[in-house]
Tab-separated table of C-alpha atoms in Angstrom:
chain	number	residue	atom	x	y	z
M	74	UNK	CA	0.074	0.085	-0.068
M	75	UNK	CA	1.259	3.425	-0.992
M	76	UNK	CA	0.743	6.215	1.668
M	77	UNK	CA	0.403	9.737	-0.183
M	78	UNK	CA	-0.007	12.919	1.702
M	79	UNK	CA	0.587	15.068	-1.391
M	80	UNK	CA	-2.197	15.981	-3.681
M	81	UNK	CA	-0.270	16.294	-6.799
M	82	UNK	CA	1.412	12.917	-5.998
M	83	UNK	CA	-1.849	11.315	-5.392
M	84	UNK	CA	-3.298	12.413	-9.066
M	85	UNK	CA	0.013	11.085	-10.589
M	86	UNK	CA	-0.403	7.751	-8.934
M	87	UNK	CA	-3.930	7.388	-9.944
M	88	UNK	CA	-3.611	8.850	-13.480
M	89	UNK	CA	-5.362	6.700	-16.024
M	90	UNK	CA	-7.223	4.807	-13.471
M	91	UNK	CA	-11.119	4.923	-14.608
M	92	UNK	CA	-12.577	2.455	-11.979
M	93	UNK	CA	-11.203	4.007	-8.724
M	94	UNK	CA	-13.399	3.143	-5.429
M	95	UNK	CA	-12.936	5.675	-2.630
M	96	UNK	CA	-13.461	5.287	1.012
M	97	UNK	CA	-12.920	8.709	3.059
M	98	UNK	CA	-12.357	8.174	6.684
M	99	UNK	CA	-11.226	10.145	9.649
M	100	UNK	CA	-9.072	7.121	11.059
M	101	UNK	CA	-9.397	5.168	14.341
M	102	UNK	CA	-10.613	2.322	11.953
M	103	UNK	CA	-12.633	-0.357	13.227
M	104	UNK	CA	-14.304	-3.528	11.578
M	105	UNK	CA	-17.263	-1.005	10.037
M	106	UNK	CA	-14.689	0.968	8.233
M	107	UNK	CA	-13.216	-2.514	6.804
M	108	UNK	CA	-16.401	-3.673	5.682
M	109	UNK	CA	-16.649	-0.428	3.608
M	110	UNK	CA	-13.138	-1.352	1.955
M	111	UNK	CA	-14.543	-4.579	0.943
M	112	UNK	CA	-17.741	-3.190	-0.443
M	113	UNK	CA	-15.712	-0.596	-2.418
M	114	UNK	CA	-13.399	-3.621	-3.692
M	115	UNK	CA	-16.907	-4.851	-5.387
M	116	UNK	CA	-17.725	-1.911	-7.209
M	117	UNK	CA	-14.302	-0.820	-8.595
M	118	UNK	CA	-10.685	-1.150	-8.469
M	119	UNK	CA	-8.271	-0.012	-7.227
M	120	UNK	CA	-9.645	0.975	-3.634
M	121	UNK	CA	-8.085	4.293	-2.203
M	122	UNK	CA	-8.709	5.313	1.490
M	123	UNK	CA	-8.383	8.546	3.057
M	124	UNK	CA	-7.546	9.424	6.426
M	125	UNK	CA	-8.237	13.079	7.548
M	126	UNK	CA	-9.543	14.418	10.690
M	127	UNK	CA	-11.549	17.599	9.213
M	128	UNK	CA	-11.734	20.520	11.407
M	129	UNK	CA	-14.466	22.166	9.381
M	130	UNK	CA	-16.965	19.723	10.497
M	131	UNK	CA	-16.338	19.904	14.260
M	132	UNK	CA	-18.359	22.608	16.298
M	133	UNK	CA	-16.641	24.924	18.948
M	134	UNK	CA	-17.352	22.437	21.968
M	135	UNK	CA	-16.635	19.159	20.064
M	136	UNK	CA	-13.640	16.693	20.316
M	137	UNK	CA	-11.477	17.762	17.332
M	138	UNK	CA	-8.243	17.983	19.488
M	139	UNK	CA	-8.824	14.657	21.229
M	140	UNK	CA	-10.455	12.766	18.195
M	141	UNK	CA	-8.370	9.334	18.285
M	142	UNK	CA	-5.608	9.333	15.919
M	143	UNK	CA	-4.363	5.831	15.378
M	144	UNK	CA	-2.227	6.007	12.160
M	145	UNK	CA	-0.098	2.868	12.508
M	146	UNK	CA	-2.692	0.513	13.685
M	147	UNK	CA	-4.901	2.112	10.615
M	148	UNK	CA	-2.083	1.656	8.279
M	149	UNK	CA	-1.662	-2.198	9.320
M	150	UNK	CA	-5.599	-2.647	8.835
M	151	UNK	CA	-5.883	-1.142	5.485
M	152	UNK	CA	-2.862	-3.065	4.234
M	153	UNK	CA	-4.462	-6.309	5.455
M	154	UNK	CA	-7.135	-5.364	3.330
M	155	UNK	CA	-5.415	-4.901	0.177
M	156	UNK	CA	-6.016	-1.061	-0.080
M	157	UNK	CA	-3.790	0.385	-3.178
M	158	UNK	CA	-3.440	3.906	-1.725
M	159	UNK	CA	-4.076	5.586	1.383
M	160	UNK	CA	-4.266	9.419	0.883
M	161	UNK	CA	-3.532	11.086	4.599
M	162	UNK	CA	-2.861	14.638	3.755
M	163	UNK	CA	-1.784	17.167	6.318
M	164	UNK	CA	-4.127	20.080	7.157
M	165	UNK	CA	-1.737	22.361	5.661
M	166	UNK	CA	-1.898	20.102	2.376
M	167	UNK	CA	-5.582	20.189	2.109
M	168	UNK	CA	-6.443	23.528	3.226
M	169	UNK	CA	-3.241	25.552	2.278
M	170	UNK	CA	-5.269	28.944	2.968
M	171	UNK	CA	-8.472	29.434	4.806
M	172	UNK	CA	-11.341	27.509	3.103
M	173	UNK	CA	-13.611	30.296	2.381
M	174	UNK	CA	-15.508	28.578	-0.344
M	175	UNK	CA	-17.894	26.181	1.258
M	176	UNK	CA	-20.626	23.667	0.143
M	177	UNK	CA	-23.786	24.256	2.143
M	178	UNK	CA	-26.753	21.562	1.748
M	179	UNK	CA	-30.358	22.898	1.494
M	180	UNK	CA	-31.785	23.973	4.916
M	181	UNK	CA	-34.573	21.647	5.014
M	182	UNK	CA	-32.066	18.610	4.907
M	183	UNK	CA	-28.873	20.206	6.296
M	184	UNK	CA	-30.380	22.015	9.381
M	185	UNK	CA	-32.643	19.105	10.734
M	186	UNK	CA	-31.837	16.249	12.974
M	187	UNK	CA	-27.908	16.212	13.203
M	188	UNK	CA	-27.896	19.644	11.499
M	189	UNK	CA	-30.124	21.198	14.228
M	190	UNK	CA	-27.648	19.888	17.006
M	191	UNK	CA	-24.362	20.325	15.366
M	192	UNK	CA	-24.735	23.698	13.426
M	193	UNK	CA	-22.601	23.597	10.466
M	194	UNK	CA	-21.628	20.093	10.568
M	195	UNK	CA	-22.757	19.166	7.120
M	196	UNK	CA	-21.028	22.290	5.427
M	197	UNK	CA	-17.961	20.894	6.894
M	198	UNK	CA	-18.714	17.410	5.679
M	199	UNK	CA	-19.750	18.452	1.970
M	200	UNK	CA	-16.798	20.849	1.774
M	201	UNK	CA	-14.271	18.264	2.581
M	202	UNK	CA	-15.947	15.507	0.750
M	203	UNK	CA	-15.988	17.552	-2.600
M	204	UNK	CA	-12.205	18.408	-2.101
M	205	UNK	CA	-11.289	14.696	-1.523
M	206	UNK	CA	-13.488	13.787	-4.661
M	207	UNK	CA	-11.435	16.617	-6.510
M	208	UNK	CA	-8.175	15.110	-5.312
M	209	UNK	CA	-9.075	11.430	-5.851
M	210	UNK	CA	-11.235	11.600	-8.729
M	211	UNK	CA	-13.222	8.385	-7.900
M	212	UNK	CA	-15.692	6.343	-9.966
M	213	UNK	CA	-17.633	5.047	-6.892
M	214	UNK	CA	-17.458	6.191	-3.239
M	215	UNK	CA	-18.765	4.274	-0.320
M	216	UNK	CA	-20.343	5.649	2.638
M	217	UNK	CA	-22.057	3.876	5.580
M	218	UNK	CA	-25.637	3.968	6.527
M	219	UNK	CA	-24.677	4.557	10.137
M	220	UNK	CA	-24.771	8.297	9.170
M	221	UNK	CA	-27.888	8.065	7.098
M	222	UNK	CA	-28.425	11.668	6.937
M	223	UNK	CA	-24.841	12.587	5.836
M	224	UNK	CA	-25.133	9.515	3.072
M	225	UNK	CA	-28.394	11.182	1.725
M	226	UNK	CA	-26.686	14.663	1.791
M	227	UNK	CA	-23.763	13.337	-0.091
M	228	UNK	CA	-25.818	11.595	-2.450
M	229	UNK	CA	-27.740	14.451	-3.474
M	230	UNK	CA	-24.664	16.596	-3.599
M	231	UNK	CA	-23.065	14.427	-6.003
M	232	UNK	CA	-26.202	14.215	-8.122
M	233	UNK	CA	-26.876	18.181	-8.103
M	234	UNK	CA	-23.268	18.921	-9.004
M	235	UNK	CA	-23.280	16.064	-11.937
M	236	UNK	CA	-20.081	14.856	-10.097
M	237	UNK	CA	-18.983	11.516	-11.950
M	238	UNK	CA	-19.040	9.512	-8.942
M	239	UNK	CA	-21.633	6.969	-7.827
M	240	UNK	CA	-22.314	6.889	-3.942
M	241	UNK	CA	-22.706	3.472	-2.707
M	242	UNK	CA	-24.338	2.875	0.550
M	243	UNK	CA	-23.049	0.227	2.941
M	244	UNK	CA	-25.253	-1.409	5.658
M	245	UNK	CA	-24.407	-0.537	9.171
M	246	UNK	CA	-22.012	-2.962	10.769
M	247	UNK	CA	-23.018	-3.752	14.207
M	248	UNK	CA	-21.570	-5.699	17.221
M	249	UNK	CA	-23.361	-8.825	18.390
M	250	UNK	CA	-25.597	-7.014	20.901
M	251	UNK	CA	-26.886	-4.524	18.217
M	252	UNK	CA	-24.497	-1.452	18.998
M	253	UNK	CA	-23.372	0.162	15.764
M	254	UNK	CA	-19.823	0.308	15.380
M	255	UNK	CA	-18.361	3.910	15.921
M	256	UNK	CA	-15.102	5.382	16.484
M	257	UNK	CA	-16.538	7.139	19.496
M	258	UNK	CA	-17.598	3.978	21.208
M	259	UNK	CA	-14.146	3.609	22.569
M	260	UNK	CA	-14.978	6.683	24.941
M	261	UNK	CA	-17.663	4.473	26.684
M	262	UNK	CA	-16.901	3.081	30.056
M	263	UNK	CA	-17.361	-0.598	30.770
M	264	UNK	CA	-20.890	0.089	32.154
M	265	UNK	CA	-21.713	2.534	29.324
M	266	UNK	CA	-20.726	-0.197	26.616
M	267	UNK	CA	-22.987	-2.565	28.644
M	268	UNK	CA	-25.794	0.245	28.209
M	269	UNK	CA	-25.271	1.312	24.832
M	270	UNK	CA	-27.390	-1.290	22.983
M	271	UNK	CA	-30.256	0.364	24.459
M	272	UNK	CA	-30.147	2.900	21.562
M	273	UNK	CA	-30.696	0.302	18.979
M	274	UNK	CA	-33.620	-1.405	21.244
M	275	UNK	CA	-35.365	2.253	21.207
M	276	UNK	CA	-35.229	2.175	17.524
M	277	UNK	CA	-36.443	-1.312	17.114
M	278	UNK	CA	-39.436	-0.454	19.603
M	279	UNK	CA	-40.556	2.464	17.365
M	280	UNK	CA	-39.953	0.340	14.253
M	281	UNK	CA	-42.022	-2.505	15.349
M	282	UNK	CA	-44.823	-0.272	16.636
M	283	UNK	CA	-45.139	1.239	13.217
M	284	UNK	CA	-44.892	-2.063	11.541
M	285	UNK	CA	-47.909	-3.261	13.676
M	286	UNK	CA	-50.002	-0.266	12.394
M	287	UNK	CA	-49.480	2.213	15.150
M	288	UNK	CA	-49.075	5.404	13.132
M	289	UNK	CA	-49.046	7.792	16.088
M	290	UNK	CA	-45.616	8.425	15.375
M	291	UNK	CA	-44.985	11.512	17.582
M	292	UNK	CA	-46.185	9.618	20.845
M	293	UNK	CA	-43.841	6.777	19.740
M	294	UNK	CA	-40.797	8.987	19.395
M	295	UNK	CA	-41.527	10.557	22.770
M	296	UNK	CA	-42.123	7.462	24.389
M	297	UNK	CA	-38.796	5.930	23.312
M	298	UNK	CA	-36.929	8.939	24.292
M	299	UNK	CA	-38.500	9.049	27.647
M	300	UNK	CA	-37.359	5.319	28.167
M	301	UNK	CA	-33.818	6.081	27.215
M	302	UNK	CA	-33.819	9.225	29.568
M	303	UNK	CA	-35.270	7.029	32.421
M	304	UNK	CA	-32.107	5.002	32.236
M	305	UNK	CA	-29.686	8.105	32.485
M	306	UNK	CA	-29.434	9.134	28.606
M	307	UNK	CA	-29.953	12.435	27.445
M	308	UNK	CA	-31.852	12.341	24.123
M	309	UNK	CA	-31.635	14.557	21.462
M	310	UNK	CA	-34.051	13.117	19.064
M	311	UNK	CA	-35.692	10.033	18.057
M	312	UNK	CA	-37.561	10.704	14.840
M	313	UNK	CA	-39.673	8.904	12.229
M	314	UNK	CA	-38.770	10.254	8.814
M	315	UNK	CA	-39.187	9.547	4.999
M	316	UNK	CA	-36.360	7.992	3.594
M	317	UNK	CA	-36.899	9.982	0.394
M	318	UNK	CA	-35.911	13.450	1.888
M	319	UNK	CA	-35.909	12.914	5.703
M	320	UNK	CA	-39.015	15.048	6.119
M	321	UNK	CA	-41.783	14.114	8.476
M	322	UNK	CA	-44.363	12.066	7.020
M	323	UNK	CA	-47.864	13.072	6.964
M	324	UNK	CA	-50.932	10.796	8.010
M	325	UNK	CA	-51.747	10.075	4.639
M	326	UNK	CA	-48.388	9.258	3.839
M	327	UNK	CA	-48.113	6.920	6.848
M	328	UNK	CA	-51.367	5.288	5.886
M	329	UNK	CA	-50.104	4.797	2.364
M	330	UNK	CA	-47.203	3.153	3.655
M	331	UNK	CA	-44.372	5.732	2.716
M	332	UNK	CA	-40.932	4.158	3.348
M	333	UNK	CA	-39.589	5.277	6.557
M	334	UNK	CA	-36.517	5.611	8.821
M	335	UNK	CA	-36.394	6.276	12.228
M	336	UNK	CA	-33.138	8.023	13.396
M	337	UNK	CA	-31.781	8.583	16.952
M	338	UNK	CA	-28.895	10.664	18.639
M	339	UNK	CA	-28.274	10.644	22.436
M	340	UNK	CA	-25.592	10.883	24.937
M	341	UNK	CA	-24.706	8.357	27.213
M	342	UNK	CA	-22.213	9.916	29.714
M	343	UNK	CA	-19.904	12.202	28.033
M	344	UNK	CA	-20.263	10.071	24.708
M	345	UNK	CA	-22.825	11.155	22.001
M	346	UNK	CA	-24.194	7.892	19.780
M	347	UNK	CA	-26.230	8.076	16.708
M	348	UNK	CA	-27.870	5.304	15.000
M	349	UNK	CA	-31.121	4.742	12.684
M	350	UNK	CA	-33.125	1.719	11.501
M	351	UNK	CA	-35.042	1.914	8.107
M	352	UNK	CA	-38.714	0.677	8.743
């Protein structure tokens, strides 16, 4: 595996490659990330991964400085997966001057759910993904469904800008007890890790009720949040939304069987976890 930090060197290395499959990450890789590499290989060749902790998507009170950086371990994992190139730019390489040009998603999608609780987050994500796509020039790029809203925003962005990159969705990779794998899980204490699967249980509770015909989704959302909060969590949201655009479904849409997804974000101790489940 070649490790490249320079944009021009990366472009030279990938020159003439027409089927590049790309997986952007912020490092601290776990089995969920590695499953994205395997899916990428099914859709293209060579596989290129990136590791870059993107300051633009961190809020003023978030964990940019303490975000885990585990480059040596990450390199070993990517080599084992047969990744062709790891693009690991420095901040100065990717942002040699203040990034004054930004890519901002529409308010109805970018400022709801995660966007409401993390203002500017999706602008930071869209900006860095656009720049990484420009550097790598992939035919396909793989993103996980665990970050459901992010996946939708990036997919819409690629379509509206007519980017020559197909966005592939990867299913959420879970531990045996249902917890979605996330780099932030490492912040959980032993007791918090034992409690963490309750978030996924809450999603399943809402999904099962809707499948059984209980369409009082507002009451279900509140009930699920109260269950979590009663266990010591601090819920930001549990929300039933339309898969098509993440807007709240109308009563008529619910009755007609509109495809739905239930999304959640809640803090357990000092660790904020997100998850979702398609209904």
